[in-house]
Amino acid sequence: MFQIVRKQEYAKGTIIRFDINAPKIAKKIKPGQFIILRVNETGERIPMTVADKDEFAGIITIIFQVVGKTTALMRSLKDGDMIRDIVGPLGKPAEVHNIGTVVMIGGGTGVAILYHVAKAFKEAGNFVIGIMGARDKEMLILENEMRAICDELIVTTDDGSYGQRGFVTEPLEKYLEERYDIKLVYAIGPIVMMKNVCKLTKKYNKPTMVSLNPVMIDGTGMCGGCRVKVDNKTQFCCVDGPDFDGHLVDFDELEKRNSMYLKDEKTSLLFSIR
Ligand SMILES: Cc1cc2nc3c(=O)[nH]c(=O)nc-3n(C[C@H](O)[C@H](O)[C@H](O)COP(=O)(O)OP(=O)(O)OC[C@H]3O[C@@H](n4cnc5c(N)ncnc54)[C@H](O)[C@@H]3O)c2cc1C
Ligand code: FES
């Protein structure tokens, strides 16, 4: 059993942060890795990236968007409530080196996944340019935290309610035009965002890493549920990823596979709120 020591709500309760007491995981987990949790005995297993950790206090932080049955159930939990099981750390950690200038791009709740990795790149001595985007001002998360670790930070909103109006690809293109010293771009967010970032960085020949989010079940390479195509080869995201060279990822296939269960997911949510 794992206790939620603090719950915070953002964006009118559609994005939730849990600080969870999990000392063994906090000690081991590295940026880019994730956990699989089960809220209760009969709950489904869902993957969540650890957005931050406090090794000394034994706390891990997850930040999630409420999108369906399990995340809606998680929203109903309060400070002090328990999560039945947490397995982790899972997946490979992000490869973090001192390489110079890096651009870290986060879209929507992708910023929660990006933050831990961006912080590690800063701690490794890199010049970190952050670009974070959201649908509108309400949906922005971790702006202060990102500002504290980035040497430069650009915020975009689709509707212009805060920061620059438009998508994250616009400031990215400006940076790619103006700065020749960019060594790596890291993009985490909706599939369509990662796909468009990769299209752009391919044009400028800039190495790009993305963190993929296929449906996962066991998280240990056994079920095959999370298979993705990278460089025309099948990879299991839970053990070979979740980070991959974005220029080699087949995003169209990932998009198709991720929407395979939409009908069932809607039915499941409907039954759970009846
Ligand atoms: C490695 C990894 C890390 C993730 N980290 C985060 C995070 O930090 N914050 C966050 O908000 N979300 C994260 N996700 C997505 C999160 O797991 C899903 O939003 C969650 O499982 C939705 O469950 P649900 O029952 O509420 O929704 P459902 O209605 O069941 O599904 C809604 C959508 O969520 C996705 N999903 C559903 N079940 C799974 C599953 N077992 N595995 C993966 N995706 C699923 C599918 O795209 C689906 O269309 C991550 C996914 C992966 C693979
Ligand atoms: S989740 Fe089963 S193989 Fe990756």
mmCIF file of C-alpha atoms in Angstrom, residues 28-35 48-50 87-96 113 116-117 120-121 186 188 209-212 216 219-221 226 228 230 234-245:
data_model
loop_
_atom_site.group_PDB
_atom_site.id
_atom_site.type_symbol
_atom_site.label_atom_id
_atom_site.label_comp_id
_atom_site.label_asym_id
_atom_site.label_seq_id
_atom_site.Cartn_x
_atom_site.Cartn_y
_atom_site.Cartn_z
ATOM 1 C CA LYS A 28 16.010 4.129 -7.418
ATOM 2 C CA ILE A 29 13.956 5.935 -10.053
ATOM 3 C CA LYS A 30 15.740 8.030 -12.670
ATOM 4 C CA PRO A 31 14.429 10.743 -15.028
ATOM 5 C CA GLY A 32 12.376 9.278 -17.877
ATOM 6 C CA GLN A 33 11.343 6.132 -15.985
ATOM 7 C CA PHE A 34 7.790 5.264 -15.029
ATOM 8 C CA ILE A 35 5.698 3.208 -12.642
ATOM 9 C CA MET A 48 2.507 6.988 -15.058
ATOM 10 C CA THR A 49 5.830 8.755 -15.375
ATOM 11 C CA VAL A 50 7.440 9.989 -12.194
ATOM 12 C CA VAL A 87 5.537 -1.314 -9.524
ATOM 13 C CA GLY A 88 8.694 0.465 -10.586
ATOM 14 C CA PRO A 89 11.032 1.869 -11.687
ATOM 15 C CA LEU A 90 10.170 0.649 -15.194
ATOM 16 C CA GLY A 91 11.632 1.517 -18.599
ATOM 17 C CA LYS A 92 15.038 2.846 -19.484
ATOM 18 C CA PRO A 93 16.152 6.141 -17.947
ATOM 19 C CA ALA A 94 16.655 9.105 -20.279
ATOM 20 C CA GLU A 95 20.247 9.385 -21.545
ATOM 21 C CA VAL A 96 21.513 12.588 -19.990
ATOM 22 C CA ILE A 113 7.053 13.890 -17.944
ATOM 23 C CA HIS A 116 12.291 15.479 -14.498
ATOM 24 C CA VAL A 117 14.394 14.987 -17.669
ATOM 25 C CA ALA A 120 18.611 16.368 -15.150
ATOM 26 C CA PHE A 121 19.940 18.051 -18.335
ATOM 27 C CA TYR A 186 13.581 16.498 -26.554
ATOM 28 C CA ILE A 188 7.138 15.001 -24.915
ATOM 29 C CA MET A 209 14.232 12.253 -28.666
ATOM 30 C CA VAL A 210 10.570 11.587 -27.884
ATOM 31 C CA SER A 211 8.844 9.712 -25.059
ATOM 32 C CA LEU A 212 6.119 7.373 -26.350
ATOM 33 C CA MET A 216 0.805 -0.816 -21.596
ATOM 34 C CA GLY A 219 5.246 -3.141 -18.378
ATOM 35 C CA THR A 220 7.877 -5.878 -18.433
ATOM 36 C CA GLY A 221 8.080 -6.895 -22.106
ATOM 37 C CA CYS A 226 3.060 -1.642 -26.084
ATOM 38 C CA VAL A 228 5.800 0.407 -31.517
ATOM 39 C CA VAL A 230 10.994 2.317 -34.715
ATOM 40 C CA THR A 234 9.203 -3.740 -33.592
ATOM 41 C CA GLN A 235 10.189 -2.402 -30.187
ATOM 42 C CA PHE A 236 8.484 -2.867 -26.842
ATOM 43 C CA CYS A 237 8.094 0.605 -25.401
ATOM 44 C CA CYS A 238 8.074 -0.581 -21.771
ATOM 45 C CA VAL A 239 11.509 -2.206 -21.909
ATOM 46 C CA ASP A 240 13.181 -0.697 -25.010
ATOM 47 C CA GLY A 241 11.824 2.817 -24.261
ATOM 48 C CA PRO A 242 9.856 4.885 -23.478
ATOM 49 C CA ASP A 243 12.377 7.268 -25.129
ATOM 50 C CA PHE A 244 13.264 6.774 -28.794
ATOM 51 C CA ASP A 245 14.924 8.604 -31.664
#
